[in-house]
Short mmCIF file of C-alpha atoms and ligand atoms in Angstrom, two decimals:
data_model
loop_
_atom_site.label_atom_id
_atom_site.label_comp_id
_atom_site.label_asym_id
_atom_site.label_seq_id
_atom_site.Cartn_x
_atom_site.Cartn_y
_atom_site.Cartn_z
CA MET A 1 -18.70 -2.40 19.71
CA ASP A 2 -17.75 -4.66 16.71
CA MET A 3 -18.31 -8.78 18.32
CA ARG A 4 -17.04 -9.94 14.77
CA PRO A 5 -13.78 -11.84 15.45
CA ASP A 6 -10.76 -10.17 14.20
CA PRO A 7 -8.81 -12.35 11.51
CA LEU A 8 -5.95 -10.22 11.59
CA ILE A 9 -5.66 -10.25 15.40
CA MET A 10 -6.55 -14.03 15.41
CA MET A 11 -3.48 -14.57 13.35
CA THR A 12 -0.97 -12.90 14.89
CA THR A 13 -1.43 -12.64 19.04
CA GLN A 14 -2.37 -9.05 19.56
CA ALA A 15 -4.04 -9.34 22.15
CA GLN A 16 -6.51 -6.81 22.83
CA ALA A 17 -9.39 -5.36 20.99
CA PRO A 18 -7.92 -1.82 19.63
CA THR A 19 -11.06 -0.48 19.53
CA THR A 20 -11.46 -0.15 23.24
CA THR A 21 -8.66 1.53 24.53
CA PRO A 22 -8.91 5.50 25.05
CA THR A 23 -8.08 8.25 22.66
CA LYS A 24 -5.25 10.28 22.66
CA VAL A 25 -5.79 12.35 19.86
CA ALA A 26 -9.10 13.68 18.57
CA ALA A 27 -9.39 15.37 15.63
CA LYS A 28 -12.79 17.52 14.82
CA ASN A 29 -13.43 19.09 12.18
CA VAL A 30 -10.32 19.91 10.88
CA ASN A 31 -10.19 21.91 7.46
CA VAL A 32 -6.23 22.91 6.05
CA TYR A 33 -5.71 25.65 3.45
CA TYR A 34 -2.51 26.39 1.60
CA GLY A 35 -3.41 29.87 0.43
CA ALA A 36 -6.58 29.07 -1.88
CA LYS A 37 -6.28 25.44 -1.68
CA HIS A 38 -8.36 23.38 0.52
CA ALA A 39 -6.15 20.74 1.24
CA LEU A 40 -7.82 18.15 4.45
CA LYS A 41 -11.79 18.94 4.50
CA ASP A 42 -13.53 18.13 7.70
CA VAL A 43 -11.33 15.82 8.86
CA SER A 44 -12.80 14.31 12.01
CA VAL A 45 -11.01 11.22 13.83
CA ASP A 46 -9.99 9.39 17.27
CA ILE A 47 -6.89 8.10 17.27
CA PRO A 48 -7.00 5.50 20.15
CA GLU A 49 -3.90 5.56 22.62
CA LYS A 50 -1.21 2.78 22.78
CA SER A 51 -1.66 1.70 19.32
CA VAL A 52 -0.12 2.13 16.11
CA THR A 53 -2.88 3.67 13.40
CA ALA A 54 -1.61 4.20 9.58
CA PHE A 55 -2.66 6.63 7.21
CA ILE A 56 -3.25 5.59 3.93
CA GLY A 57 -4.41 6.75 0.34
CA PRO A 58 -3.19 8.49 -2.67
CA SER A 59 -0.28 10.97 -3.52
CA GLY A 60 -1.40 14.27 -2.44
CA CYS A 61 -3.98 13.36 -0.21
CA GLY A 62 -3.26 15.28 2.70
CA LYS A 63 -1.85 12.52 4.91
CA SER A 64 1.07 14.88 5.49
CA THR A 65 -0.75 17.64 6.00
CA PHE A 66 -2.71 16.36 8.70
CA LEU A 67 0.57 14.72 10.53
CA ARG A 68 1.63 18.04 10.38
CA CYS A 69 -1.38 19.43 11.97
CA ILE A 70 -1.27 16.88 15.02
CA ASN A 71 2.36 18.48 16.43
CA ARG A 72 1.51 21.97 14.59
CA MET A 73 4.28 21.67 12.12
CA ASN A 74 2.14 23.24 9.75
CA ASP A 75 2.20 26.64 12.36
CA THR A 76 6.12 27.08 9.84
CA VAL A 77 4.27 27.11 7.03
CA ALA A 78 3.09 30.74 6.18
CA SER A 79 0.33 29.89 3.31
CA CYS A 80 -1.10 27.24 5.71
CA ARG A 81 -4.21 27.99 7.46
CA VAL A 82 -5.41 24.92 9.89
CA GLU A 83 -8.99 25.02 10.81
CA GLY A 84 -11.44 22.85 13.84
CA LEU A 85 -10.23 20.91 17.01
CA ILE A 86 -7.73 19.04 17.77
CA GLN A 87 -7.00 18.02 21.06
CA ILE A 88 -5.04 15.57 22.58
CA ASP A 89 -5.64 14.27 25.89
CA GLY A 90 -8.89 16.24 25.82
CA LYS A 91 -6.30 19.70 25.75
CA ASP A 92 -6.38 22.05 22.47
CA ILE A 93 -3.22 21.91 21.30
CA TYR A 94 -4.05 24.99 19.33
CA ASP A 95 -4.63 27.14 22.59
CA PRO A 96 -2.60 29.92 22.07
CA ALA A 97 -1.56 29.55 26.12
CA LEU A 98 0.31 26.48 24.77
CA ASP A 99 3.46 26.10 23.57
CA PRO A 100 4.93 24.77 20.36
CA VAL A 101 8.17 23.94 21.50
CA GLN A 102 6.78 22.02 24.49
CA LEU A 103 4.02 20.32 21.92
CA ARG A 104 6.38 19.03 20.04
CA ALA A 105 8.75 16.93 22.80
CA ARG A 106 5.46 15.31 23.29
CA VAL A 107 4.81 14.58 19.61
CA GLY A 108 7.89 13.60 18.05
CA MET A 109 8.00 13.50 14.36
CA VAL A 110 9.91 11.44 11.67
CA PHE A 111 9.72 13.16 8.25
CA GLN A 112 9.08 11.95 4.77
CA LYS A 113 12.58 13.09 3.94
CA PRO A 114 15.41 12.49 6.59
CA ASN A 115 16.82 15.56 7.51
CA PRO A 116 19.82 14.94 10.00
CA PHE A 117 21.25 18.18 11.55
CA PRO A 118 24.22 18.85 10.50
CA LYS A 119 26.31 18.01 12.99
CA SER A 120 27.67 14.51 14.39
CA ILE A 121 25.71 11.60 14.44
CA TYR A 122 26.07 11.37 18.57
CA ASP A 123 24.87 15.14 18.56
CA ASN A 124 21.77 14.34 16.26
CA VAL A 125 20.71 12.07 18.82
CA ALA A 126 21.74 13.85 21.86
CA TYR A 127 20.40 17.37 20.70
CA GLY A 128 16.96 16.88 22.16
CA PRO A 129 17.72 14.88 25.60
CA ARG A 130 20.43 18.08 26.12
CA ILE A 131 17.63 20.71 25.58
CA HIS A 132 14.45 19.22 27.19
CA GLY A 133 17.11 18.09 30.52
CA LEU A 134 16.71 14.14 30.18
CA SER A 135 19.78 13.60 31.22
CA LYS A 136 21.83 14.53 34.02
CA SER A 137 25.72 13.51 33.43
CA LYS A 138 26.90 12.83 29.96
CA VAL A 139 26.86 8.98 30.91
CA GLU A 140 23.56 8.83 31.07
CA LEU A 141 23.52 11.00 27.87
CA ASP A 142 25.37 8.50 26.15
CA GLN A 143 23.27 5.85 27.51
CA ILE A 144 20.30 7.15 25.89
CA VAL A 145 22.00 8.11 22.80
CA GLU A 146 23.28 4.07 22.64
CA SER A 147 20.07 2.91 23.17
CA SER A 148 18.12 5.35 21.00
CA LEU A 149 20.20 4.63 18.04
CA ARG A 150 20.00 0.59 19.06
CA LYS A 151 16.56 0.86 18.70
CA ALA A 152 16.68 2.41 15.09
CA SER A 153 19.14 -0.58 14.08
CA LEU A 154 22.09 1.98 13.20
CA TRP A 155 23.74 1.23 16.29
CA GLU A 156 26.16 -1.30 14.43
CA GLU A 157 26.54 0.65 11.60
CA VAL A 158 27.74 3.88 13.55
CA LYS A 159 29.20 2.92 16.46
CA ASP A 160 32.60 3.65 15.85
CA ARG A 161 31.69 7.01 14.02
CA LEU A 162 30.01 8.83 16.32
CA ASN A 163 31.67 12.05 15.35
CA ASP A 164 31.12 11.77 11.64
CA SER A 165 28.61 14.33 10.30
CA GLY A 166 24.64 12.95 10.34
CA THR A 167 24.65 14.08 6.61
CA GLY A 168 27.60 11.50 5.72
CA LEU A 169 25.46 8.41 5.72
CA SER A 170 23.27 7.13 3.30
CA GLY A 171 19.57 7.87 3.02
CA GLY A 172 18.28 4.47 5.02
CA GLN A 173 20.84 5.70 7.68
CA GLN A 174 19.91 8.66 7.88
CA GLN A 175 16.20 7.85 8.24
CA ARG A 176 17.12 5.49 10.86
CA LEU A 177 18.99 8.26 13.02
CA CYS A 178 15.92 10.62 12.75
CA ILE A 179 14.07 7.59 14.07
CA ALA A 180 16.64 7.66 16.63
CA ARG A 181 16.58 11.59 17.34
CA THR A 182 12.87 11.34 17.42
CA ILE A 183 12.92 8.38 20.12
CA ALA A 184 15.71 9.84 22.34
CA ILE A 185 13.26 12.41 24.03
CA ASN A 186 10.82 9.85 25.05
CA PRO A 187 7.44 11.08 23.27
CA GLU A 188 4.24 9.93 23.90
CA ILE A 189 3.07 11.04 20.46
CA ILE A 190 4.97 9.69 17.60
CA LEU A 191 4.44 10.73 13.97
CA MET A 192 5.74 9.02 11.18
CA ASP A 193 5.90 9.89 7.72
CA GLU A 194 6.67 7.26 5.43
CA PRO A 195 9.54 6.01 7.81
CA CYS A 196 10.79 3.02 6.09
CA SER A 197 10.43 4.33 2.04
CA ALA A 198 14.00 4.47 1.76
CA LEU A 199 14.90 1.56 3.95
CA ASP A 200 15.76 -2.24 2.80
CA PRO A 201 13.80 -5.11 4.10
CA ILE A 202 15.83 -5.83 6.99
CA ALA A 203 15.91 -2.30 8.30
CA THR A 204 12.36 -2.46 7.52
CA ALA A 205 11.60 -5.02 9.56
CA ARG A 206 13.68 -3.73 12.48
CA ILE A 207 11.60 -0.49 12.44
CA GLU A 208 8.29 -2.60 12.78
CA GLU A 209 9.58 -4.04 15.53
CA LEU A 210 10.96 -1.26 17.09
CA MET A 211 6.91 -0.23 16.31
CA GLU A 212 5.42 -3.35 17.76
CA GLU A 213 7.25 -2.49 20.93
CA LEU A 214 7.04 1.38 21.24
CA ARG A 215 2.74 0.68 20.87
CA HIS A 216 2.73 -0.81 24.35
CA ASN A 217 3.41 2.40 25.75
CA PHE A 218 2.91 5.15 23.35
CA THR A 219 0.52 6.10 20.56
CA MET A 220 2.28 6.20 16.87
CA ILE A 221 1.01 7.53 13.34
CA ILE A 222 2.56 6.29 10.58
CA VAL A 223 1.95 6.94 6.78
CA THR A 224 2.45 4.57 4.85
CA HIS A 225 2.06 3.89 0.91
CA SER A 226 3.15 0.38 1.65
CA MET A 227 -0.70 -1.16 2.04
CA GLN A 228 1.95 -4.77 3.18
CA GLN A 229 3.40 -2.57 5.74
CA ALA A 230 0.37 -0.72 6.94
CA ALA A 231 -1.86 -4.20 7.10
CA ARG A 232 1.73 -5.73 9.06
CA VAL A 233 2.16 -2.68 11.94
CA SER A 234 -1.00 -0.93 12.79
CA GLN A 235 -4.24 -1.69 14.49
CA ARG A 236 -6.41 0.90 12.71
CA THR A 237 -6.30 2.06 9.33
CA ALA A 238 -7.40 5.61 7.99
CA PHE A 239 -8.02 5.96 4.17
CA PHE A 240 -7.42 9.55 3.02
CA HIS A 241 -8.62 10.37 -0.65
CA LEU A 242 -8.69 14.22 -2.39
CA GLY A 243 -8.49 15.66 1.26
CA ILE A 244 -11.44 13.43 2.67
CA LEU A 245 -11.15 11.03 5.31
CA VAL A 246 -13.21 8.54 3.57
CA GLU A 247 -13.03 5.57 6.13
CA THR A 248 -11.08 4.23 9.55
CA GLY A 249 -11.28 1.05 10.57
CA SER A 250 -9.94 -1.76 12.39
CA THR A 251 -6.71 -2.92 9.88
CA SER A 252 -8.46 -6.40 9.61
CA ASP A 253 -11.75 -4.99 8.32
CA ILE A 254 -9.80 -2.31 6.19
CA PHE A 255 -7.71 -4.84 4.61
CA THR A 256 -10.36 -7.61 4.45
CA ASN A 257 -13.89 -6.07 3.79
CA PRO A 258 -13.73 -2.34 3.62
CA THR A 259 -17.12 -0.62 3.54
CA ASP A 260 -16.53 2.28 0.96
CA LYS A 261 -15.45 1.24 -2.65
CA ARG A 262 -12.71 4.01 -3.10
CA THR A 263 -10.89 2.27 -0.49
CA GLN A 264 -11.21 -1.12 -2.37
CA ASP A 265 -10.52 0.28 -5.40
CA TYR A 266 -7.02 1.69 -3.82
CA ILE A 267 -6.19 -1.06 -1.79
CA THR A 268 -6.61 -3.57 -4.55
CA GLY A 269 -4.68 -1.17 -6.70
CA ARG A 270 -7.24 -0.67 -9.06
CA PHE A 271 -8.75 2.69 -11.20
CA GLY A 272 -10.67 4.95 -8.53
CA MET B 1 -15.85 -3.99 -9.93
CA SER B 2 -13.08 -1.68 -11.82
CA GLU B 3 -10.26 -3.22 -13.41
CA HIS B 4 -6.59 -3.74 -12.17
CA ILE B 5 -3.79 -0.99 -13.00
CA VAL B 6 -2.24 -4.01 -13.32
CA LYS B 7 -3.39 -6.38 -16.34
CA SER B 8 -1.72 -9.14 -15.61
CA TYR B 9 -3.19 -9.40 -12.53
CA GLU B 10 -6.85 -8.95 -13.67
CA GLN B 11 -5.70 -11.98 -16.40
CA GLU B 12 -4.94 -14.12 -13.19
CA LEU B 13 -8.04 -13.86 -11.18
CA ALA B 14 -10.03 -14.59 -14.38
CA GLY B 15 -7.84 -17.22 -14.54
CA LEU B 16 -8.86 -18.93 -11.21
CA ASP B 17 -12.35 -18.53 -12.04
CA ASP B 18 -12.21 -20.09 -15.42
CA LYS B 19 -10.25 -23.19 -13.39
CA ILE B 20 -13.40 -22.93 -10.80
CA SER B 21 -16.01 -23.25 -13.54
CA GLN B 22 -13.95 -26.39 -15.02
CA MET B 23 -13.54 -28.41 -12.17
CA GLY B 24 -17.25 -27.36 -11.51
CA GLY B 25 -18.47 -28.58 -14.81
CA LEU B 26 -16.47 -31.79 -14.44
CA ALA B 27 -17.61 -32.55 -10.99
CA GLU B 28 -21.47 -31.97 -12.07
CA GLN B 29 -20.76 -34.53 -15.10
CA LEU B 30 -18.83 -36.85 -12.57
CA VAL B 31 -22.12 -36.94 -10.33
CA GLY B 32 -24.18 -37.50 -13.02
CA GLU B 33 -22.39 -40.15 -14.74
CA ALA B 34 -21.59 -42.54 -11.64
CA PHE B 35 -25.55 -42.28 -10.82
CA ASP B 36 -26.13 -43.68 -14.30
CA SER B 37 -23.41 -46.02 -14.79
CA LEU B 38 -24.98 -47.43 -11.40
CA ALA B 39 -28.80 -47.63 -12.93
CA SER B 40 -27.43 -48.67 -16.23
CA HIS B 41 -25.39 -51.55 -14.81
CA ASN B 42 -22.60 -50.52 -16.68
CA PRO B 43 -18.99 -51.16 -15.34
CA ALA B 44 -17.28 -50.14 -18.11
CA ARG B 45 -19.20 -46.36 -17.88
CA ALA B 46 -18.40 -46.78 -14.42
CA ARG B 47 -14.88 -47.27 -15.02
CA ALA B 48 -14.46 -44.21 -16.92
CA THR B 49 -15.95 -41.70 -14.52
CA VAL B 50 -13.68 -42.68 -12.29
CA ALA B 51 -10.95 -42.39 -14.25
CA SER B 52 -11.93 -38.88 -14.99
CA ASP B 53 -11.61 -37.89 -11.36
CA ALA B 54 -7.83 -37.85 -11.79
CA THR B 55 -8.64 -34.67 -13.59
CA ILE B 56 -10.68 -32.85 -10.96
CA ASP B 57 -7.77 -33.84 -8.58
CA LEU B 58 -5.37 -32.18 -11.03
CA LEU B 59 -7.19 -29.34 -11.66
CA HIS B 60 -7.11 -28.89 -8.04
CA ARG B 61 -3.35 -29.49 -7.76
CA GLU B 62 -2.67 -26.51 -10.07
CA LEU B 63 -5.19 -24.27 -8.36
CA GLU B 64 -3.43 -24.32 -4.85
CA GLU B 65 -0.43 -24.07 -6.69
CA GLN B 66 -1.09 -21.02 -8.77
CA VAL B 67 -3.10 -19.52 -5.43
CA ILE B 68 0.13 -20.34 -3.06
CA LEU B 69 2.07 -17.88 -5.77
CA MET B 70 -0.80 -15.20 -6.24
CA ILE B 71 -0.71 -14.97 -2.47
CA ALA B 72 3.40 -14.80 -2.74
CA ARG B 73 3.54 -12.37 -5.50
CA ARG B 74 0.56 -10.13 -5.63
CA GLN B 75 -0.25 -10.27 -1.85
CA PRO B 76 -3.97 -9.65 -2.63
CA LEU B 77 -6.22 -7.91 -0.90
CA ALA B 78 -9.86 -6.84 0.09
CA ASN B 79 -12.08 -8.14 -2.16
CA ASP B 80 -9.09 -9.57 -3.85
CA LEU B 81 -8.31 -12.04 -0.49
CA ARG B 82 -11.87 -12.89 -0.30
CA GLN B 83 -11.16 -14.25 -3.77
CA VAL B 84 -8.56 -16.45 -3.66
CA ILE B 85 -8.78 -17.64 -0.08
CA SER B 86 -13.10 -18.57 -1.69
CA VAL B 87 -11.27 -20.12 -4.77
CA LEU B 88 -9.07 -22.50 -2.37
CA LYS B 89 -11.80 -23.76 -0.68
CA VAL B 90 -14.29 -24.07 -3.09
CA ALA B 91 -11.70 -26.43 -4.69
CA GLY B 92 -11.43 -28.38 -2.26
CA GLU B 93 -14.81 -28.47 -2.00
CA LEU B 94 -14.99 -29.80 -5.64
CA GLU B 95 -12.48 -32.16 -5.14
CA ARG B 96 -14.03 -33.78 -2.47
CA VAL B 97 -17.45 -33.82 -4.49
CA GLY B 98 -15.69 -35.52 -7.64
CA ASP B 99 -13.53 -38.30 -4.82
CA LEU B 100 -17.56 -39.29 -3.28
CA ALA B 101 -18.96 -39.37 -7.16
CA LYS B 102 -15.73 -41.92 -7.81
CA ASN B 103 -17.06 -43.77 -4.58
CA VAL B 104 -20.57 -43.99 -6.15
CA ALA B 105 -19.19 -45.56 -9.04
CA LYS B 106 -16.67 -47.72 -7.52
CA ARG B 107 -19.44 -49.28 -5.77
CA ALA B 108 -21.76 -49.43 -9.43
CA GLN B 109 -19.26 -51.64 -10.53
CA ALA B 110 -19.09 -53.45 -7.16
CA ILE B 111 -23.31 -54.29 -7.78
CA SER B 112 -23.18 -54.07 -11.56
CA GLY B 113 -24.32 -57.53 -12.00
CA GLU B 114 -27.44 -57.40 -9.05
CA THR B 115 -30.65 -56.68 -9.71
CA HIS B 116 -31.82 -53.62 -7.97
CA PRO B 117 -35.59 -53.11 -6.29
CA LYS B 118 -37.32 -50.68 -8.50
CA GLY B 119 -38.50 -48.38 -6.23
CA LEU B 120 -35.14 -47.94 -4.68
CA LEU B 121 -33.20 -46.20 -7.80
CA THR B 122 -36.66 -43.85 -8.08
CA GLY B 123 -35.14 -42.76 -4.54
CA LEU B 124 -31.55 -41.90 -5.30
CA GLN B 125 -32.36 -40.99 -8.88
CA HIS B 126 -34.19 -38.00 -7.31
CA MET B 127 -31.20 -37.80 -5.08
CA THR B 128 -28.62 -37.19 -7.46
CA ASP B 129 -30.78 -35.07 -9.61
CA LEU B 130 -31.44 -32.95 -6.51
CA ALA B 131 -27.82 -32.69 -5.70
CA SER B 132 -26.75 -32.10 -9.10
CA ARG B 133 -28.98 -29.43 -9.46
CA GLN B 134 -27.89 -27.83 -6.44
CA LEU B 135 -24.22 -27.86 -7.30
CA LYS B 136 -25.42 -26.20 -10.54
CA ASP B 137 -26.74 -23.80 -8.62
CA VAL B 138 -24.47 -23.04 -6.35
CA LEU B 139 -21.40 -22.54 -9.18
CA ASP B 140 -23.77 -20.31 -10.97
CA ALA B 141 -23.90 -18.32 -7.58
CA TYR B 142 -19.98 -18.46 -7.44
CA ALA B 143 -19.78 -17.68 -10.93
CA ALA B 144 -22.43 -14.51 -11.19
CA ARG B 145 -21.32 -13.25 -7.67
CA ASN B 146 -24.29 -13.68 -6.21
CA PRO B 147 -25.01 -14.23 -2.61
CA GLU B 148 -28.99 -14.50 -2.26
CA ARG B 149 -28.51 -17.44 -5.08
CA ALA B 150 -26.04 -18.65 -2.93
CA MET B 151 -28.06 -18.52 0.14
CA GLN B 152 -30.86 -20.16 -2.14
CA VAL B 153 -29.27 -23.61 -2.25
CA TRP B 154 -27.89 -23.45 1.33
CA ARG B 155 -31.14 -23.55 2.69
CA GLN B 156 -32.80 -26.04 0.02
CA ASP B 157 -30.25 -28.35 1.06
CA GLU B 158 -32.62 -29.41 3.70
CA ASN B 159 -34.80 -31.11 0.53
CA LEU B 160 -31.72 -33.33 -0.33
CA ASP B 161 -31.24 -34.47 3.54
CA ALA B 162 -35.12 -35.31 3.47
CA VAL B 163 -34.70 -37.45 0.16
CA TYR B 164 -31.87 -39.29 2.02
CA ASN B 165 -33.85 -40.06 5.39
CA SER B 166 -36.82 -41.63 3.13
CA VAL B 167 -33.88 -43.52 0.99
CA PHE B 168 -32.29 -44.68 4.32
CA ARG B 169 -35.61 -46.27 6.07
CA GLU B 170 -36.67 -47.80 2.53
CA LEU B 171 -33.13 -49.93 2.44
CA LEU B 172 -33.19 -50.37 5.96
CA THR B 173 -36.66 -52.46 5.45
CA TYR B 174 -35.53 -54.15 1.99
CA MET B 175 -32.53 -55.67 4.13
CA MET B 176 -34.95 -56.65 7.07
CA GLU B 177 -37.55 -58.02 4.69
CA ASP B 178 -34.82 -60.33 3.29
CA PRO B 179 -31.24 -60.48 4.26
CA ARG B 180 -30.17 -61.12 1.09
CA ASN B 181 -30.66 -57.97 0.28
CA ILE B 182 -27.67 -56.77 2.78
CA GLY B 183 -25.07 -56.53 0.85
CA LEU B 184 -26.74 -54.89 -1.95
CA CYS B 185 -28.39 -52.10 0.50
CA THR B 186 -25.38 -51.59 2.06
CA HIS B 187 -23.59 -50.13 -1.01
CA LEU B 188 -27.23 -48.52 -2.39
CA LEU B 189 -26.92 -47.03 1.39
CA PHE B 190 -23.18 -45.49 0.77
CA VAL B 191 -24.23 -44.03 -2.55
CA ALA B 192 -27.44 -42.19 -0.44
CA LYS B 193 -24.80 -40.64 1.86
CA ASN B 194 -22.53 -39.79 -0.46
CA LEU B 195 -25.09 -37.91 -2.16
CA GLU B 196 -26.03 -36.36 0.68
CA ARG B 197 -23.07 -35.31 0.99
CA ILE B 198 -22.46 -33.74 -2.47
CA GLY B 199 -25.23 -31.65 -1.05
CA ASP B 200 -23.27 -30.38 2.06
CA HIS B 201 -20.54 -29.64 0.24
CA THR B 202 -22.72 -27.69 -1.77
CA THR B 203 -23.76 -25.88 0.86
CA ASN B 204 -20.06 -25.09 2.14
CA ILE B 205 -19.65 -23.61 -1.54
CA ALA B 206 -22.57 -21.32 -1.08
CA GLU B 207 -21.38 -20.50 2.33
CA THR B 208 -18.33 -18.91 0.20
CA VAL B 209 -19.91 -17.46 -2.33
CA THR B 210 -21.24 -15.02 0.73
CA TYR B 211 -18.00 -14.45 2.46
CA MET B 212 -16.11 -14.08 -1.06
CA THR B 213 -18.82 -11.76 -1.80
CA ARG B 214 -20.22 -9.92 1.56
CA GLY B 215 -17.29 -10.49 3.85
CA SER B 216 -18.85 -12.27 6.60
CA LEU B 217 -20.38 -15.85 6.77
CA PRO B 218 -23.70 -16.66 6.51
CA GLU B 219 -26.07 -15.86 9.93
CA GLY B 220 -27.60 -18.32 12.31
CA GLU B 221 -27.59 -22.02 11.43
CA ARG B 222 -28.52 -23.99 7.87
CA PRO B 223 -32.07 -25.80 8.21
CA LYS B 224 -30.69 -29.33 9.10
CA GLY B 225 -33.41 -32.57 7.84
CA ASP B 226 -30.34 -35.47 8.01
CA LEU B 227 -32.07 -37.44 11.11
CA THR B 228 -30.47 -40.77 10.00
CA SER B 229 -27.74 -40.68 12.66
CA SER B 230 -30.95 -40.98 15.37
CA THR B 231 -33.18 -43.38 13.19
CA LEU B 232 -33.70 -46.58 14.18
CA MET B 233 -35.70 -49.68 13.04
CA SER B 234 -37.95 -51.71 15.49
CA GLY B 235 -38.78 -55.23 13.80
CA PRO B 236 -38.52 -58.81 14.68
CA ILE B 237 -35.41 -60.09 15.33
CA ARG B 238 -34.49 -63.14 14.17
N1 ATP C 301 4.01 23.70 1.77
C1 ATP C 301 2.28 23.55 0.84
N2 ATP C 301 2.32 24.99 -0.06
C2 ATP C 301 1.32 24.22 -0.98
N3 ATP C 301 0.63 23.08 -0.99
C3 ATP C 301 0.65 22.39 -0.49
C4 ATP C 301 1.71 22.28 0.51
N4 ATP C 301 2.17 21.09 1.12
C5 ATP C 301 1.14 20.52 0.82
N5 ATP C 301 0.18 21.17 -0.42
C6 ATP C 301 -0.62 20.60 -1.13
O1 ATP C 301 -1.88 19.80 -0.40
C7 ATP C 301 -2.13 18.20 -0.81
C8 ATP C 301 -1.75 17.36 -0.05
O2 ATP C 301 -0.55 17.47 0.47
P1 ATP C 301 0.45 16.35 0.94
O3 ATP C 301 1.63 16.63 1.08
O4 ATP C 301 -0.34 16.20 2.71
O5 ATP C 301 -0.21 14.88 0.90
P2 ATP C 301 0.04 13.62 0.81
O6 ATP C 301 -0.90 12.32 0.65
O7 ATP C 301 1.07 13.64 2.08
O8 ATP C 301 1.08 13.16 0.00
P3 ATP C 301 2.30 12.26 -0.76
O9 ATP C 301 1.78 10.87 -0.64
O10 ATP C 301 2.93 12.35 -1.70
O11 ATP C 301 3.38 12.48 0.77
C9 ATP C 301 -1.21 18.74 -1.87
O12 ATP C 301 -2.21 18.66 -3.25
C10 ATP C 301 -0.02 19.20 -1.77
O13 ATP C 301 0.42 20.18 -3.20
MG1 MG C 302 3.36 13.22 2.08
#
């Protein structure tokens, strides 16, 4: 174990060392192809539970592709082929006996582009809890909807128009609606693909506060193009480049003293 | 090292290094001049030395402001972050070196009328040479981003400590020989202590160079040779 003092951890009050927590998601030699395009090359990584892991890297390097492997979203892409092993709690999630719909109830995802259902704001959030039978009564469902919208810091803006269509919201509001929809089903793992790219600094801070709160009970993986956001919210950071996982480490090491020159050049804004 | 995509960022970082080298050059010069004004009994020169410390202080303040602004505007990371933090630390050390040299010059003014016992100045001259050389070497190591060279300076501080010990003993001997020497020797003792402290600031800079280039501080304890805190001279009590 790395015994060096962890500067970021010392500066904030985040207590436990992230490296000691058990693995929630394990990927071993994962390769992904879109037709002939080799999008992810031999990616192996352990993602610890109850923490935030950030995926960073230049556009097109395969971050979203890898994220989509973890809840088998790639199954829906016809040209996509996934090889290798991905385990959650030690169980192969590509096991043919496993139901992808059940998997996606455990692994929630917030997409890069907000994609609310063409339904009311209320129904967008209530949809998951309804199909998974998470509430026994209308009152209970109302509570889930309200608390999810509050956590996603959207409640105050929409509480008087819950029956309006979700697609009528602004881009940033739609994104927060999708976050509310994801957390409403209480998933074990939450995947977030650039969740704050359309949000103002206050909404961003609220989402980051939410991540900080959620990470005590959930495993979060976030893709972000903001180095500062990765440094703020995550305990571990993984850097992808051209389909390769170049470096994984504690966030404090990656942002103060990365091992690989490609990581350093990328995060400091230099030519690679 | 590849260049930043944003050229103005690259220029700002280079600008910090320019200021460090300017401050370092001045600090080196001040140390030499302070001793020369002492050795040559030249109060006018000593006054000029005291005055030029203000330039170092000014550069220090400018660097601090620049670094704070860069952290706010550019949010440096990795090696850039280590550089701006290191600039802040090195500038602080150089500012202290300037203060110590200024103090030597002030003492030079105070004792310019007195004749110094010949042997004593030899020891102080030696300390000044060592301190200046160490300072120059560590600034070169900084500019060249060379941690090995910095570590060499770090280890060699022991030599300065050793000379300090002998100067210390020598001064005690003079004071015991004739109490009329005590006034002068006390000033010279502080001069020696200042030079020894300049060596310590130099080793701090060496550690910062190691941090800046390697991302970690040097391993182990620095060899330390200053024994004066436990030195006693037994002699006749009058
Ligand atoms: N559905 C698809 N069909 C064909 N190629 C795809 C598909 N999705 C992604 N790719 C290709 O796979 C590679 C990785 O894409 P991916 O979307 O994972 O990148 P990313 O790291 O998420 O980039 P960004 O930061 O821009 O979102 C890219 O070269 C992309 O063109
Ligand atoms: Mg993407």
